[in-house]
Amino acid sequence: MTELNIKKLEEQIITQINEAQNIADIEQIRVSSLGKKGSISAQLAKLGKMSPDERKIAGPIINGLKQKITALIEQKLKELKAKELEERLKKEWVDISLPLNEAPIASGRIHPVSQVIDEISAIFSDMGFSIAEGPDIETDYLNFTALNFPSDHPAREMHDTFFLPPNEKGEKKLLRTHTSPVQIRAMKKIEEEAKADWVTEPIEPPIRVIMPGRTYRCDSDQTHTPMFHQVEGLVVDKSSHIGHLRWVLEEFLQSFFEVDNIKTRFRPSFFPFTEPSMEVDVQCDRSEGGMKIGQGTDWLEILGCGMVHPNVLRNGGLDPEIYQGFAFGIGIDRLAMLKYGIADLRAFFDADVRWLDHYGFRPLDIPTLFGGLSS
Ligand code: PHE
């Protein structure tokens, strides 16, 4: 092939490249020129058959052509790719400023009770407590007897306690009236049937555990519902004393109500399962028709507590000569009402989505579990 012919071939291929409309066209040109059976490859193959003198002249020309065409193909390919991308961007463009023509997707709310359980759990977890749960349907033994209730205690009677019909063994189970039976479960590691999920880890003294859950009493008015929530606390060790009890509760109340200093009042009281027993009031301000915790000169009863009764430790399988500890029980719904200014407890359990929309929490609104009042 003469130099002239090479020039022609070059022009021919360049025209093809210039006219290529898309990536597929270019690929085809690459195959027809540089591929195994391509026109340039055919010229390169001829070099081998030439005399050294001929090759000296033809070699650089054909190799030059190969390099030139390779570069042109690459460049055209780049251009075509950019063009294709641009066209796609134009075609697939979305106007994000357009208003939605559908109603925004409805999102659920976290119920104030769940929110408050999360807050309580976070605060006590920080103090080294673990979290356990017990069943709502409880035995009379764990709800009362093991907790040192005398057999004639009025709380056992029908008007306070929801009893279930007796089973084949004649046992009458009940809906637990408080979370205190979980104290015994925690001490004894009692695992109900196959469901052992009420205890998250094996518990041996030192025991530090909180036990939130549903509780039931036959009662209904603005501040009482037949089903309500409590969180039980239990600490058992060799030297846990009433000073620790007070510190733990004050620390909790300050964190929960987000106040730096809270005054508390420990009043003597009675529970069969603690000795001594106390009720705790927090400082509050009822002036101006509101209720502010952590300021003012009024008091509000907020929880029951005491040192675990030796009989209860014994029923929990622990030797009261070696171990001692304290327990407390707090009404969760009441804490939620106080912290978030909700007046009627009954509305908590009406399942009215409008109520929940107003008082509930958005999962993503809460920067931390302590988001609470500030969020
Ligand atoms: N169980 C008690 C109640 O329901 C509260 C409580 C718990 C008191 C633990 C003392 C210790 O009222």
XYZ file of C-alpha atoms and ligand atoms in Angstrom:
387
model
C 0.000 0.000 0.000
C 1.276 3.381 -0.919
C 1.613 6.362 1.315
C -1.305 7.880 -0.552
C -3.500 4.923 0.218
C -2.596 5.124 3.881
C -3.598 8.762 3.864
C -6.910 7.769 2.287
C -7.491 5.088 4.888
C -6.750 7.636 7.580
C -9.220 10.133 6.152
C -11.841 7.446 5.803
C -11.534 6.366 9.439
C -11.453 9.959 10.698
C -14.654 10.724 8.807
C -16.271 7.671 10.367
C -15.156 8.796 13.829
C -16.488 12.283 13.266
C -19.810 10.955 12.130
C -20.185 8.485 14.994
C -23.410 9.212 16.862
C -23.026 7.009 19.886
C -20.769 4.685 21.825
C -21.871 1.655 19.811
C -20.786 3.374 16.544
C -17.358 4.084 17.994
C -16.980 0.504 19.178
C -17.737 -0.643 15.684
C -15.062 1.685 14.225
C -12.563 0.426 16.758
C -13.199 -3.156 15.688
C -13.141 -2.384 11.955
C -9.839 -0.475 12.189
C -7.873 -1.720 15.187
C -9.520 -5.110 15.791
C -7.849 -8.391 14.782
C -9.270 -8.198 11.268
C -9.303 -4.397 11.186
C -7.984 -2.276 8.316
C -5.044 -0.859 10.282
C -4.168 -4.267 11.714
C -4.066 -5.590 8.143
C -1.528 -2.897 7.261
C 0.545 -3.729 10.325
C 0.551 -7.391 9.315
C 2.000 -6.440 5.959
C 5.069 -4.868 7.606
C 6.408 -8.359 8.383
C 6.536 -9.241 4.729
C 8.370 -6.087 3.656
C 12.067 -5.734 2.996
C 13.964 -3.924 5.763
C 14.210 -0.776 3.643
C 10.528 -0.703 2.852
C 9.723 -1.370 6.483
C 11.882 1.543 7.597
C 9.641 3.907 5.672
C 6.260 2.189 6.061
C 6.674 1.206 9.727
C 6.523 4.708 11.261
C 3.669 5.702 8.934
C 1.442 2.752 9.811
C 2.307 2.830 13.515
C 1.687 6.579 13.511
C -1.717 5.952 11.981
C -2.509 3.370 14.621
C -1.569 5.757 17.424
C -3.473 8.643 15.907
C -6.652 6.615 15.407
C -6.428 5.086 18.899
C -6.185 8.571 20.403
C -9.032 9.917 18.265
C -11.275 7.009 19.222
C -10.518 7.555 22.902
C -11.278 11.218 22.646
C -14.512 10.687 20.749
C -15.555 8.059 23.261
C -15.015 10.541 26.091
C -17.087 13.159 24.300
C -19.895 10.726 23.590
C -19.972 9.519 27.209
C -20.203 13.091 28.461
C -22.950 13.803 25.957
C -24.889 10.714 27.009
C -24.619 11.656 30.680
C -25.817 15.146 29.944
C -28.801 13.825 28.045
C -29.660 11.453 30.879
C -29.416 14.259 33.422
C -31.748 16.337 31.284
C -34.202 13.491 30.858
C -34.158 12.276 34.444
C -34.284 15.691 36.036
C -36.648 16.019 38.997
C -38.039 19.297 40.193
C -37.531 18.987 43.927
C -39.230 22.317 44.504
C -42.574 20.935 43.308
C -45.079 20.592 46.152
C -46.197 17.035 46.951
C -49.510 16.179 45.402
C -50.126 13.593 48.103
C -50.519 14.099 51.829
C -47.204 13.669 53.697
C -46.615 10.137 54.906
C -48.134 9.765 58.343
C -45.553 8.859 60.965
C -46.213 7.178 64.280
C -45.571 8.585 67.705
C -43.875 7.179 70.772
C -46.390 6.969 73.608
C -45.443 9.101 76.640
C -45.341 5.931 78.769
C -42.805 4.305 76.420
C -40.842 7.536 76.301
C -40.719 7.788 80.092
C -39.751 4.099 80.448
C -36.860 4.782 78.050
C -35.795 7.846 80.035
C -35.980 5.963 83.363
C -34.045 3.032 81.901
C -31.323 5.336 80.562
C -30.896 7.133 83.889
C -30.695 3.936 85.946
C -28.467 2.231 83.367
C -26.020 5.078 83.855
C -26.026 4.264 87.572
C -25.161 0.620 86.861
C -28.632 -0.908 87.084
C -29.774 -3.657 84.753
C -33.343 -3.998 83.541
C -35.647 -6.957 84.126
C -39.277 -7.758 83.473
C -41.811 -10.152 84.954
C -45.137 -11.473 83.680
C -48.398 -9.528 84.066
C -50.188 -12.698 85.189
C -48.595 -13.598 88.483
C -49.022 -16.171 91.215
C -50.608 -15.178 94.492
C -47.421 -16.436 96.133
C -45.069 -14.032 94.334
C -47.456 -11.067 94.317
C -48.298 -11.328 98.032
C -47.033 -14.230 100.164
C -43.350 -14.046 99.253
C -43.528 -10.296 99.829
C -44.513 -10.836 103.443
C -48.206 -9.953 103.063
C -50.124 -11.589 105.915
C -52.786 -14.018 104.687
C -55.588 -11.681 105.784
C -54.208 -8.537 104.138
C -57.060 -6.528 102.547
C -55.183 -6.074 99.245
C -55.760 -9.747 98.515
C -59.471 -9.233 98.357
C -61.497 -9.021 95.188
C -62.098 -5.273 95.238
C -58.412 -4.470 94.783
C -57.037 -7.397 92.856
C -58.138 -8.928 89.573
C -58.080 -12.683 90.167
C -58.225 -15.166 87.311
C -60.479 -18.233 87.491
C -58.746 -21.093 89.329
C -56.762 -23.552 87.183
C -57.033 -27.354 87.384
C -54.821 -27.355 90.485
C -57.182 -24.895 92.138
C -54.602 -22.080 92.006
C -55.987 -18.644 91.408
C -53.517 -16.573 89.438
C -53.940 -12.805 89.371
C -52.991 -9.696 87.460
C -50.065 -8.392 89.452
C -51.032 -5.415 91.604
C -47.496 -4.044 91.651
C -44.077 -4.770 90.152
C -42.701 -5.949 93.513
C -43.081 -9.694 92.669
C -40.273 -9.194 90.153
C -38.012 -8.509 93.170
C -38.365 -12.161 94.177
C -37.940 -13.284 90.566
C -34.763 -11.238 90.325
C -33.338 -12.611 93.559
C -34.236 -16.211 92.722
C -33.711 -15.990 88.983
C -37.166 -17.510 88.529
C -37.769 -18.119 84.873
C -41.426 -18.367 83.956
C -42.060 -21.355 81.705
C -39.914 -21.139 78.601
C -40.068 -17.347 78.516
C -37.072 -16.210 80.484
C -36.903 -12.802 78.877
C -37.755 -10.935 82.049
C -34.172 -11.144 83.197
C -31.437 -9.886 80.925
C -28.473 -11.365 82.751
C -27.885 -13.706 85.690
C -28.335 -11.754 88.903
C -26.356 -12.483 92.094
C -25.651 -9.975 94.860
C -24.712 -7.281 94.336
C -28.119 -6.895 92.709
C -28.925 -3.601 91.041
C -31.986 -3.879 88.892
C -34.997 -1.906 87.784
C -38.166 -3.645 86.692
C -40.669 -1.613 84.677
C -44.028 -2.988 83.606
C -47.808 -3.033 83.644
C -49.706 -3.411 86.892
C -53.433 -3.773 87.624
C -55.853 -2.689 90.320
C -59.605 -2.425 90.311
C -59.734 1.366 90.346
C -60.752 4.129 87.926
C -60.871 7.933 88.171
C -58.925 10.912 86.826
C -55.664 9.693 88.304
C -56.314 5.933 88.442
C -56.835 3.407 85.673
C -57.328 -0.362 86.138
C -54.087 -0.891 84.223
C -51.151 1.361 85.019
C -47.351 1.217 85.009
C -44.751 0.984 87.705
C -41.028 0.709 87.853
C -39.595 -1.288 90.695
C -36.033 -0.833 91.887
C -34.009 -3.297 93.922
C -30.508 -3.079 95.316
C -29.089 -5.885 97.463
C -25.537 -6.049 98.676
C -23.694 -6.630 101.942
C -23.694 -3.012 103.007
C -26.348 -1.132 101.013
C -28.025 1.284 103.390
C -30.699 3.934 103.574
C -28.215 6.669 102.625
C -27.636 4.913 99.296
C -31.391 4.686 98.823
C -31.779 8.400 99.292
C -28.877 9.244 96.990
C -30.136 6.970 94.207
C -33.650 8.394 94.370
C -32.558 12.017 94.500
C -30.132 11.479 91.659
C -32.882 9.859 89.636
C -35.447 12.597 90.344
C -32.980 15.338 89.444
C -32.073 13.679 86.159
C -35.639 12.852 85.312
C -37.108 16.278 86.053
C -33.991 18.022 84.718
C -33.413 20.144 87.824
C -30.095 20.653 89.605
C -31.253 20.412 93.151
C -34.411 18.771 94.299
C -35.643 18.719 97.861
C -37.200 15.463 98.978
C -39.073 14.462 102.105
C -38.948 10.880 103.346
C -42.061 10.138 105.433
C -42.473 6.971 107.509
C -45.005 4.621 105.946
C -45.872 0.951 105.782
C -45.372 -1.782 103.199
C -45.256 -5.440 104.259
C -42.096 -6.035 102.191
C -39.925 -3.201 103.503
C -38.826 -2.220 107.000
C -38.529 0.641 107.588
C -40.890 1.820 104.856
C -41.132 5.353 103.536
C -43.063 7.465 101.123
C -41.134 10.123 99.278
C -42.466 13.586 98.502
C -40.779 15.998 96.101
C -40.698 19.731 96.408
C -43.196 21.405 94.086
C -44.930 24.673 93.339
C -48.698 24.615 92.953
C -49.183 28.380 92.768
C -50.578 29.880 89.558
C -52.669 26.765 89.033
C -49.739 24.818 87.630
C -47.378 22.226 89.024
C -43.647 22.780 88.928
C -41.378 20.081 90.308
C -38.155 21.090 92.045
C -39.240 24.545 93.227
C -41.688 26.145 95.656
C -42.787 25.145 99.131
C -45.366 22.416 98.510
C -44.823 18.650 98.535
C -46.028 15.963 96.185
C -46.001 12.259 97.004
C -44.175 10.447 94.286
C -43.040 6.972 95.311
C -42.796 4.281 97.970
C -39.600 2.717 99.205
C -37.790 1.103 102.094
C -35.179 -1.365 103.256
C -35.948 -4.878 102.011
C -37.646 -6.864 104.795
C -35.541 -9.821 106.063
C -38.442 -12.186 105.265
C -38.409 -11.008 101.657
C -34.662 -11.587 101.377
C -35.202 -15.059 102.836
C -38.013 -15.763 100.347
C -35.634 -14.588 97.639
C -33.129 -17.215 98.758
C -30.721 -14.744 100.364
C -29.438 -14.776 103.945
C -30.529 -11.560 105.716
C -27.594 -12.001 108.102
C -25.269 -11.448 105.137
C -27.263 -9.300 102.740
C -29.331 -6.178 103.035
C -30.741 -3.752 100.542
C -33.438 -1.357 99.508
C -36.375 -1.282 97.123
C -38.562 1.377 95.622
C -41.671 1.531 93.472
C -42.545 4.488 91.256
C -45.702 5.134 89.244
C -44.580 5.653 85.655
C -47.811 7.192 84.345
C -47.726 9.738 87.115
C -44.156 10.705 86.257
C -45.213 11.169 82.628
C -48.196 13.329 83.644
C -46.003 15.512 85.849
C -43.114 15.911 83.438
C -45.145 16.502 80.311
C -48.153 18.285 81.801
C -50.837 15.732 80.970
C -53.944 16.184 83.106
C -56.052 13.045 82.682
C -54.529 9.606 83.118
C -57.449 7.846 81.432
C -56.599 9.449 78.078
C -53.275 7.539 78.154
C -55.099 4.334 77.337
C -57.923 5.545 75.086
C -55.817 4.932 71.969
C -56.977 8.227 70.456
C -54.517 9.087 67.679
C -55.250 12.809 68.047
C -54.160 12.615 71.675
C -51.074 10.640 70.732
C -50.274 13.061 67.945
C -50.242 15.854 70.509
C -48.582 14.199 73.509
C -46.513 11.531 71.744
C -42.870 11.822 70.727
C -41.386 11.652 67.262
C -38.647 9.018 67.204
C -36.265 11.244 65.273
C -36.966 14.382 67.290
C -35.229 13.037 70.317
C -31.514 13.727 70.203
C -30.874 11.601 73.285
C -32.884 9.414 75.584
C -32.806 12.341 77.962
C -34.287 14.610 75.292
C -37.325 14.997 77.475
C -38.295 18.531 78.345
C -35.683 20.286 76.261
C -36.589 18.570 72.991
N -45.142 -1.955 95.637
C -45.445 -0.712 96.294
C -46.754 -0.152 95.725
O -47.220 -0.640 94.726
C -44.349 0.293 96.117
C -43.065 -0.085 96.779
C -42.098 -0.795 96.092
C -42.832 0.241 98.097
C -40.920 -1.139 96.710
C -41.640 -0.087 98.726
C -40.695 -0.786 98.019
O -47.310 0.765 96.242
